[in-house]
Amino acid sequence: MTRWLVRGGLVATCDDEHTTFEGDVAVDGGAIVALGPGAAAALAPPYRALDARGCAVLPGFVQGHIHLVQTLFRGMAEGVPLLEWLRRYIWPLEAAHDEASLTASAELGLCELARAGTTTILDMGTTRGHDAVFAACLRSGLRVIGGKAMMDAGRGVPKGLRETTAASLRESERLADAWHGRGGRIGYAYCPRFILSCSERLLRAVAEAAPARGAHVHTHASEHASERAAVRAIYGASDVEVLARFGLRGPHVVFAHGVQLTPGEMARLARAGTRVVHCPNSNLKLGSGIGPVRELLSRGVRVGLGADGAPCNNNLDAFHEMRSAGLVAGARSGPGSLDARAVLHLATLGGARALGLGDRVGSLEVGKRADLAVVSLADVHAAPALDPLVAVVFACQSRDVRHVMADGRLLVRDGEPLGFDAPRVAARAREEARRIGLAAGVL
């Protein structure tokens, strides 16, 4: 494995003290072995150098809620609220997927994510064909926790997505056996989509199966007022109460969104250790509201950031999410309620801790895996960058990313992805998107 010296940058470690310094990062065996002006002394020659002068060197971004299978649907589902968005567009499109389109969608998303400095994701697929997604993830070099969506109930679920309870559990178990731990970077998550598409029997079975396997649970909760009302009409309680009743709570459980959470529900999540991922741009686009991030953090809930999917965002860009997270927090809780350092923490170490990976990634510290991004501060839109962390969060853009590394493997060099032919990926995505859109009756 190549030894690397990331040389001459402003190193923002994103540790709990927000330590920054001018210097180098030494990488050997996929891990960070030294930091600081003398880091090169820790490397036995030969090693390769990455020039980081004029750049911030950051941990690779962690995105805790992504739908790679939806990247192909970018721009196909506009201008409607959540439940209509799912039933009219997203579910028919997912039902039309096949191996070729799933591969094209995953590669498009992974290429976009890597190019913009994201190195770790928690992903939710669709109900079928998830081997193609995992195969693309393994080729990409990103660190991925993910799994197939689970859907055995619900109004408006098309035949191509609906499963039996037994089949959904059986396929999840097969995927976990086949992919969990592959390459040292793939983890499995049970992904019951949300209460309205899952039976009580399925949710209770997931609550038992995931801890037994050491797997995550990844689901949507408290995203939109209409969703909450529909759950209450069925169960006479909120989605958070129902999920807890069925056993879906605890540090291995990740709720995407949490926009509609009440103070009592936030306290319940804090006591259980359940994690929440904030998706500000998705929530704005679907009219779901603004997540109570400051309130969650003040109660001790672990919170991360995520772009969600391309059709409800239209980007998978961590810079876009960071800027929006800071701005909408100001609108909800007052200016400065999430400052640049707090936002950057959500996108790095906070997000890693929300996924149970804080001992491996999320900060630049000796012994952690070498997941990092080198971001230029030199362009006019970021200058003068007197406070570089403010510049990274509120001024920098994905085009400023120069180099990206995950597990010591270089994924992006001089702004160009190494694991993907980006023009070919985009061209293939256009072909597959048209084919699938026509098959679903969306185009």
mmCIF file with all atom_site columns, C-alpha atoms in Angstrom, residues 201-361:
data_model
loop_
_atom_site.group_PDB
_atom_site.id
_atom_site.type_symbol
_atom_site.label_atom_id
_atom_site.label_alt_id
_atom_site.label_comp_id
_atom_site.label_asym_id
_atom_site.label_entity_id
_atom_site.label_seq_id
_atom_site.pdbx_PDB_ins_code
_atom_site.Cartn_x
_atom_site.Cartn_y
_atom_site.Cartn_z
_atom_site.occupancy
_atom_site.B_iso_or_equiv
_atom_site.pdbx_formal_charge
_atom_site.auth_seq_id
_atom_site.auth_comp_id
_atom_site.auth_asym_id
_atom_site.auth_atom_id
_atom_site.pdbx_PDB_model_num
ATOM 1   C CA . ARG A 1 201 ? -44.173 -7.990 12.024 1.00 0.00 ? 201 ARG A CA 1
ATOM 2   C CA . LEU A 1 202 ? -41.345 -6.790 9.779  1.00 0.00 ? 202 LEU A CA 1
ATOM 3   C CA . LEU A 1 203 ? -40.316 -3.968 12.116 1.00 0.00 ? 203 LEU A CA 1
ATOM 4   C CA . ARG A 1 204 ? -40.259 -6.240 15.147 1.00 0.00 ? 204 ARG A CA 1
ATOM 5   C CA . ALA A 1 205 ? -38.194 -8.817 13.239 1.00 0.00 ? 205 ALA A CA 1
ATOM 6   C CA . VAL A 1 206 ? -35.671 -6.141 12.223 1.00 0.00 ? 206 VAL A CA 1
ATOM 7   C CA . ALA A 1 207 ? -35.446 -4.989 15.837 1.00 0.00 ? 207 ALA A CA 1
ATOM 8   C CA . GLU A 1 208 ? -34.336 -8.501 16.777 1.00 0.00 ? 208 GLU A CA 1
ATOM 9   C CA . ALA A 1 209 ? -32.144 -9.293 13.776 1.00 0.00 ? 209 ALA A CA 1
ATOM 10  C CA . ALA A 1 210 ? -29.982 -6.171 13.569 1.00 0.00 ? 210 ALA A CA 1
ATOM 11  C CA . PRO A 1 211 ? -28.428 -6.265 17.070 1.00 0.00 ? 211 PRO A CA 1
ATOM 12  C CA . ALA A 1 212 ? -27.826 -9.999 16.767 1.00 0.00 ? 212 ALA A CA 1
ATOM 13  C CA . ARG A 1 213 ? -25.713 -9.320 13.664 1.00 0.00 ? 213 ARG A CA 1
ATOM 14  C CA . GLY A 1 214 ? -24.086 -6.145 14.912 1.00 0.00 ? 214 GLY A CA 1
ATOM 15  C CA . ALA A 1 215 ? -25.816 -4.296 12.075 1.00 0.00 ? 215 ALA A CA 1
ATOM 16  C CA . HIS A 1 216 ? -27.303 -0.830 11.863 1.00 0.00 ? 216 HIS A CA 1
ATOM 17  C CA . VAL A 1 217 ? -30.966 0.009  11.369 1.00 0.00 ? 217 VAL A CA 1
ATOM 18  C CA . HIS A 1 218 ? -31.582 2.860  8.928  1.00 0.00 ? 218 HIS A CA 1
ATOM 19  C CA . THR A 1 219 ? -35.079 4.262  8.523  1.00 0.00 ? 219 THR A CA 1
ATOM 20  C CA . HIS A 1 220 ? -37.019 7.479  7.919  1.00 0.00 ? 220 HIS A CA 1
ATOM 21  C CA . ALA A 1 221 ? -38.829 9.054  10.846 1.00 0.00 ? 221 ALA A CA 1
ATOM 22  C CA . SER A 1 222 ? -40.653 12.310 11.614 1.00 0.00 ? 222 SER A CA 1
ATOM 23  C CA . GLU A 1 223 ? -39.919 13.730 8.185  1.00 0.00 ? 223 GLU A CA 1
ATOM 24  C CA . HIS A 1 224 ? -43.190 15.385 7.124  1.00 0.00 ? 224 HIS A CA 1
ATOM 25  C CA . ALA A 1 225 ? -46.382 16.408 8.904  1.00 0.00 ? 225 ALA A CA 1
ATOM 26  C CA . SER A 1 226 ? -48.540 14.344 6.528  1.00 0.00 ? 226 SER A CA 1
ATOM 27  C CA . GLU A 1 227 ? -46.465 11.241 7.243  1.00 0.00 ? 227 GLU A CA 1
ATOM 28  C CA . ARG A 1 228 ? -46.831 11.776 10.984 1.00 0.00 ? 228 ARG A CA 1
ATOM 29  C CA . ALA A 1 229 ? -50.579 12.233 10.640 1.00 0.00 ? 229 ALA A CA 1
ATOM 30  C CA . ALA A 1 230 ? -50.913 9.032  8.616  1.00 0.00 ? 230 ALA A CA 1
ATOM 31  C CA . VAL A 1 231 ? -48.963 7.047  11.213 1.00 0.00 ? 231 VAL A CA 1
ATOM 32  C CA . ARG A 1 232 ? -51.072 8.441  14.041 1.00 0.00 ? 232 ARG A CA 1
ATOM 33  C CA . ALA A 1 233 ? -54.272 7.565  12.166 1.00 0.00 ? 233 ALA A CA 1
ATOM 34  C CA . ILE A 1 234 ? -53.146 3.911  11.977 1.00 0.00 ? 234 ILE A CA 1
ATOM 35  C CA . TYR A 1 235 ? -51.471 3.425  15.359 1.00 0.00 ? 235 TYR A CA 1
ATOM 36  C CA . GLY A 1 236 ? -52.822 6.212  17.562 1.00 0.00 ? 236 GLY A CA 1
ATOM 37  C CA . ALA A 1 237 ? -49.292 7.371  18.358 1.00 0.00 ? 237 ALA A CA 1
ATOM 38  C CA . SER A 1 238 ? -46.359 9.187  16.760 1.00 0.00 ? 238 SER A CA 1
ATOM 39  C CA . ASP A 1 239 ? -43.854 7.359  14.593 1.00 0.00 ? 239 ASP A CA 1
ATOM 40  C CA . VAL A 1 240 ? -41.141 7.698  17.255 1.00 0.00 ? 240 VAL A CA 1
ATOM 41  C CA . GLU A 1 241 ? -43.442 6.118  19.847 1.00 0.00 ? 241 GLU A CA 1
ATOM 42  C CA . VAL A 1 242 ? -44.428 3.313  17.470 1.00 0.00 ? 242 VAL A CA 1
ATOM 43  C CA . LEU A 1 243 ? -40.841 2.526  16.462 1.00 0.00 ? 243 LEU A CA 1
ATOM 44  C CA . ALA A 1 244 ? -39.797 2.404  20.105 1.00 0.00 ? 244 ALA A CA 1
ATOM 45  C CA . ARG A 1 245 ? -42.768 0.143  20.913 1.00 0.00 ? 245 ARG A CA 1
ATOM 46  C CA . PHE A 1 246 ? -41.583 -2.267 18.208 1.00 0.00 ? 246 PHE A CA 1
ATOM 47  C CA . GLY A 1 247 ? -38.000 -2.227 19.539 1.00 0.00 ? 247 GLY A CA 1
ATOM 48  C CA . LEU A 1 248 ? -36.375 0.140  17.034 1.00 0.00 ? 248 LEU A CA 1
ATOM 49  C CA . ARG A 1 249 ? -34.307 2.327  19.313 1.00 0.00 ? 249 ARG A CA 1
ATOM 50  C CA . GLY A 1 250 ? -30.755 2.523  20.560 1.00 0.00 ? 250 GLY A CA 1
ATOM 51  C CA . PRO A 1 251 ? -27.270 3.471  19.327 1.00 0.00 ? 251 PRO A CA 1
ATOM 52  C CA . HIS A 1 252 ? -27.446 1.165  16.299 1.00 0.00 ? 252 HIS A CA 1
ATOM 53  C CA . VAL A 1 253 ? -30.640 2.879  15.022 1.00 0.00 ? 253 VAL A CA 1
ATOM 54  C CA . VAL A 1 254 ? -30.370 5.889  12.698 1.00 0.00 ? 254 VAL A CA 1
ATOM 55  C CA . PHE A 1 255 ? -33.416 8.041  11.968 1.00 0.00 ? 255 PHE A CA 1
ATOM 56  C CA . ALA A 1 256 ? -33.219 10.159 8.843  1.00 0.00 ? 256 ALA A CA 1
ATOM 57  C CA . HIS A 1 257 ? -34.759 13.643 9.137  1.00 0.00 ? 257 HIS A CA 1
ATOM 58  C CA . GLY A 1 258 ? -36.453 14.097 12.545 1.00 0.00 ? 258 GLY A CA 1
ATOM 59  C CA . VAL A 1 259 ? -37.987 17.365 11.360 1.00 0.00 ? 259 VAL A CA 1
ATOM 60  C CA . GLN A 1 260 ? -41.245 16.958 13.280 1.00 0.00 ? 260 GLN A CA 1
ATOM 61  C CA . LEU A 1 261 ? -39.817 15.769 16.601 1.00 0.00 ? 261 LEU A CA 1
ATOM 62  C CA . THR A 1 262 ? -41.380 17.123 19.795 1.00 0.00 ? 262 THR A CA 1
ATOM 63  C CA . PRO A 1 263 ? -39.302 17.996 22.879 1.00 0.00 ? 263 PRO A CA 1
ATOM 64  C CA . GLY A 1 264 ? -40.533 14.830 24.580 1.00 0.00 ? 264 GLY A CA 1
ATOM 65  C CA . GLU A 1 265 ? -39.542 12.686 21.614 1.00 0.00 ? 265 GLU A CA 1
ATOM 66  C CA . MET A 1 266 ? -36.108 14.292 21.498 1.00 0.00 ? 266 MET A CA 1
ATOM 67  C CA . ALA A 1 267 ? -35.633 13.441 25.154 1.00 0.00 ? 267 ALA A CA 1
ATOM 68  C CA . ARG A 1 268 ? -36.705 9.866  24.442 1.00 0.00 ? 268 ARG A CA 1
ATOM 69  C CA . LEU A 1 269 ? -34.164 9.562  21.628 1.00 0.00 ? 269 LEU A CA 1
ATOM 70  C CA . ALA A 1 270 ? -31.444 10.949 23.871 1.00 0.00 ? 270 ALA A CA 1
ATOM 71  C CA . ARG A 1 271 ? -32.208 8.411  26.611 1.00 0.00 ? 271 ARG A CA 1
ATOM 72  C CA . ALA A 1 272 ? -32.172 5.529  24.122 1.00 0.00 ? 272 ALA A CA 1
ATOM 73  C CA . GLY A 1 273 ? -29.080 6.726  22.273 1.00 0.00 ? 273 GLY A CA 1
ATOM 74  C CA . THR A 1 274 ? -30.894 6.709  18.919 1.00 0.00 ? 274 THR A CA 1
ATOM 75  C CA . ARG A 1 275 ? -29.143 8.740  16.218 1.00 0.00 ? 275 ARG A CA 1
ATOM 76  C CA . VAL A 1 276 ? -30.619 11.398 13.891 1.00 0.00 ? 276 VAL A CA 1
ATOM 77  C CA . VAL A 1 277 ? -29.372 12.577 10.490 1.00 0.00 ? 277 VAL A CA 1
ATOM 78  C CA . HIS A 1 278 ? -30.251 16.113 9.422  1.00 0.00 ? 278 HIS A CA 1
ATOM 79  C CA . CYS A 1 279 ? -30.981 16.615 5.698  1.00 0.00 ? 279 CYS A CA 1
ATOM 80  C CA . PRO A 1 280 ? -31.603 20.363 5.383  1.00 0.00 ? 280 PRO A CA 1
ATOM 81  C CA . ASN A 1 281 ? -31.905 20.716 1.606  1.00 0.00 ? 281 ASN A CA 1
ATOM 82  C CA . SER A 1 282 ? -34.159 17.700 1.173  1.00 0.00 ? 282 SER A CA 1
ATOM 83  C CA . ASN A 1 283 ? -36.390 18.994 3.958  1.00 0.00 ? 283 ASN A CA 1
ATOM 84  C CA . LEU A 1 284 ? -36.620 22.406 2.313  1.00 0.00 ? 284 LEU A CA 1
ATOM 85  C CA . LYS A 1 285 ? -37.337 21.055 -1.153 1.00 0.00 ? 285 LYS A CA 1
ATOM 86  C CA . LEU A 1 286 ? -40.120 18.705 -0.003 1.00 0.00 ? 286 LEU A CA 1
ATOM 87  C CA . GLY A 1 287 ? -41.580 21.346 2.300  1.00 0.00 ? 287 GLY A CA 1
ATOM 88  C CA . SER A 1 288 ? -40.986 19.193 5.365  1.00 0.00 ? 288 SER A CA 1
ATOM 89  C CA . GLY A 1 289 ? -39.668 21.982 7.584  1.00 0.00 ? 289 GLY A CA 1
ATOM 90  C CA . ILE A 1 290 ? -36.439 22.690 9.452  1.00 0.00 ? 290 ILE A CA 1
ATOM 91  C CA . GLY A 1 291 ? -34.944 20.031 11.703 1.00 0.00 ? 291 GLY A CA 1
ATOM 92  C CA . PRO A 1 292 ? -34.401 20.929 15.390 1.00 0.00 ? 292 PRO A CA 1
ATOM 93  C CA . VAL A 1 293 ? -30.650 20.344 15.313 1.00 0.00 ? 293 VAL A CA 1
ATOM 94  C CA . ARG A 1 294 ? -29.670 22.741 18.082 1.00 0.00 ? 294 ARG A CA 1
ATOM 95  C CA . GLU A 1 295 ? -32.318 21.252 20.363 1.00 0.00 ? 295 GLU A CA 1
ATOM 96  C CA . LEU A 1 296 ? -31.220 17.690 19.591 1.00 0.00 ? 296 LEU A CA 1
ATOM 97  C CA . LEU A 1 297 ? -27.582 18.472 20.277 1.00 0.00 ? 297 LEU A CA 1
ATOM 98  C CA . SER A 1 298 ? -28.413 20.253 23.532 1.00 0.00 ? 298 SER A CA 1
ATOM 99  C CA . ARG A 1 299 ? -30.138 17.065 24.731 1.00 0.00 ? 299 ARG A CA 1
ATOM 100 C CA . GLY A 1 300 ? -27.135 14.909 23.846 1.00 0.00 ? 300 GLY A CA 1
ATOM 101 C CA . VAL A 1 301 ? -28.516 13.250 20.707 1.00 0.00 ? 301 VAL A CA 1
ATOM 102 C CA . ARG A 1 302 ? -25.815 12.287 18.215 1.00 0.00 ? 302 ARG A CA 1
ATOM 103 C CA . VAL A 1 303 ? -26.567 14.069 14.929 1.00 0.00 ? 303 VAL A CA 1
ATOM 104 C CA . GLY A 1 304 ? -25.028 13.824 11.469 1.00 0.00 ? 304 GLY A CA 1
ATOM 105 C CA . LEU A 1 305 ? -25.648 15.399 8.061  1.00 0.00 ? 305 LEU A CA 1
ATOM 106 C CA . GLY A 1 306 ? -26.859 13.842 4.827  1.00 0.00 ? 306 GLY A CA 1
ATOM 107 C CA . ALA A 1 307 ? -27.883 14.954 1.354  1.00 0.00 ? 307 ALA A CA 1
ATOM 108 C CA . ASP A 1 308 ? -30.650 12.307 1.095  1.00 0.00 ? 308 ASP A CA 1
ATOM 109 C CA . GLY A 1 309 ? -31.257 11.552 -2.600 1.00 0.00 ? 309 GLY A CA 1
ATOM 110 C CA . ALA A 1 310 ? -30.648 13.511 -5.787 1.00 0.00 ? 310 ALA A CA 1
ATOM 111 C CA . PRO A 1 311 ? -34.361 13.873 -6.694 1.00 0.00 ? 311 PRO A CA 1
ATOM 112 C CA . CYS A 1 312 ? -35.151 15.654 -3.414 1.00 0.00 ? 312 CYS A CA 1
ATOM 113 C CA . ASN A 1 313 ? -32.027 17.788 -3.249 1.00 0.00 ? 313 ASN A CA 1
ATOM 114 C CA . ASN A 1 314 ? -30.652 17.798 -6.407 1.00 0.00 ? 314 ASN A CA 1
ATOM 115 C CA . ASN A 1 315 ? -27.060 17.442 -5.210 1.00 0.00 ? 315 ASN A CA 1
ATOM 116 C CA . LEU A 1 316 ? -25.109 15.015 -3.039 1.00 0.00 ? 316 LEU A CA 1
ATOM 117 C CA . ASP A 1 317 ? -22.691 17.767 -2.025 1.00 0.00 ? 317 ASP A CA 1
ATOM 118 C CA . ALA A 1 318 ? -21.550 17.990 1.614  1.00 0.00 ? 318 ALA A CA 1
ATOM 119 C CA . PHE A 1 319 ? -20.587 21.679 1.158  1.00 0.00 ? 319 PHE A CA 1
ATOM 120 C CA . HIS A 1 320 ? -24.167 22.419 0.098  1.00 0.00 ? 320 HIS A CA 1
ATOM 121 C CA . GLU A 1 321 ? -25.491 20.596 3.183  1.00 0.00 ? 321 GLU A CA 1
ATOM 122 C CA . MET A 1 322 ? -23.094 22.318 5.575  1.00 0.00 ? 322 MET A CA 1
ATOM 123 C CA . ARG A 1 323 ? -23.933 25.805 4.372  1.00 0.00 ? 323 ARG A CA 1
ATOM 124 C CA . SER A 1 324 ? -27.662 25.081 4.463  1.00 0.00 ? 324 SER A CA 1
ATOM 125 C CA . ALA A 1 325 ? -27.464 23.493 7.913  1.00 0.00 ? 325 ALA A CA 1
ATOM 126 C CA . GLY A 1 326 ? -25.893 26.638 9.322  1.00 0.00 ? 326 GLY A CA 1
ATOM 127 C CA . LEU A 1 327 ? -28.339 28.951 7.590  1.00 0.00 ? 327 LEU A CA 1
ATOM 128 C CA . VAL A 1 328 ? -31.557 27.114 8.467  1.00 0.00 ? 328 VAL A CA 1
ATOM 129 C CA . ALA A 1 329 ? -30.418 26.749 12.076 1.00 0.00 ? 329 ALA A CA 1
ATOM 130 C CA . GLY A 1 330 ? -30.166 30.533 12.166 1.00 0.00 ? 330 GLY A CA 1
ATOM 131 C CA . ALA A 1 331 ? -33.698 30.829 10.819 1.00 0.00 ? 331 ALA A CA 1
ATOM 132 C CA . ARG A 1 332 ? -35.032 28.382 13.431 1.00 0.00 ? 332 ARG A CA 1
ATOM 133 C CA . SER A 1 333 ? -32.952 29.124 16.517 1.00 0.00 ? 333 SER A CA 1
ATOM 134 C CA . GLY A 1 334 ? -31.231 32.447 15.883 1.00 0.00 ? 334 GLY A CA 1
ATOM 135 C CA . PRO A 1 335 ? -28.018 33.576 14.156 1.00 0.00 ? 335 PRO A CA 1
ATOM 136 C CA . GLY A 1 336 ? -24.967 31.615 15.225 1.00 0.00 ? 336 GLY A CA 1
ATOM 137 C CA . SER A 1 337 ? -26.949 28.790 16.793 1.00 0.00 ? 337 SER A CA 1
ATOM 138 C CA . LEU A 1 338 ? -24.861 26.431 14.626 1.00 0.00 ? 338 LEU A CA 1
ATOM 139 C CA . ASP A 1 339 ? -21.567 28.173 13.902 1.00 0.00 ? 339 ASP A CA 1
ATOM 140 C CA . ALA A 1 340 ? -19.019 26.959 11.360 1.00 0.00 ? 340 ALA A CA 1
ATOM 141 C CA . ARG A 1 341 ? -17.216 24.687 13.799 1.00 0.00 ? 341 ARG A CA 1
ATOM 142 C CA . ALA A 1 342 ? -20.451 23.059 14.971 1.00 0.00 ? 342 ALA A CA 1
ATOM 143 C CA . VAL A 1 343 ? -21.565 22.496 11.392 1.00 0.00 ? 343 VAL A CA 1
ATOM 144 C CA . LEU A 1 344 ? -18.205 21.065 10.345 1.00 0.00 ? 344 LEU A CA 1
ATOM 145 C CA . HIS A 1 345 ? -18.399 18.727 13.350 1.00 0.00 ? 345 HIS A CA 1
ATOM 146 C CA . LEU A 1 346 ? -21.750 17.397 12.073 1.00 0.00 ? 346 LEU A CA 1
ATOM 147 C CA . ALA A 1 347 ? -20.174 16.650 8.695  1.00 0.00 ? 347 ALA A CA 1
ATOM 148 C CA . THR A 1 348 ? -17.088 14.932 10.128 1.00 0.00 ? 348 THR A CA 1
ATOM 149 C CA . LEU A 1 349 ? -16.564 13.553 13.638 1.00 0.00 ? 349 LEU A CA 1
ATOM 150 C CA . GLY A 1 350 ? -20.164 14.086 14.758 1.00 0.00 ? 350 GLY A CA 1
ATOM 151 C CA . GLY A 1 351 ? -21.443 12.234 11.709 1.00 0.00 ? 351 GLY A CA 1
ATOM 152 C CA . ALA A 1 352 ? -18.911 9.441  12.215 1.00 0.00 ? 352 ALA A CA 1
ATOM 153 C CA . ARG A 1 353 ? -19.997 9.040  15.838 1.00 0.00 ? 353 ARG A CA 1
ATOM 154 C CA . ALA A 1 354 ? -23.637 8.970  14.767 1.00 0.00 ? 354 ALA A CA 1
ATOM 155 C CA . LEU A 1 355 ? -22.760 5.934  12.630 1.00 0.00 ? 355 LEU A CA 1
ATOM 156 C CA . GLY A 1 356 ? -20.654 4.284  15.320 1.00 0.00 ? 356 GLY A CA 1
ATOM 157 C CA . LEU A 1 357 ? -17.435 4.958  13.388 1.00 0.00 ? 357 LEU A CA 1
ATOM 158 C CA . GLY A 1 358 ? -15.932 7.735  15.488 1.00 0.00 ? 358 GLY A CA 1
ATOM 159 C CA . ASP A 1 359 ? -13.015 5.549  16.588 1.00 0.00 ? 359 ASP A CA 1
ATOM 160 C CA . ARG A 1 360 ? -11.983 5.001  12.936 1.00 0.00 ? 360 ARG A CA 1
ATOM 161 C CA . VAL A 1 361 ? -12.839 8.111  10.920 1.00 0.00 ? 361 VAL A CA 1
#
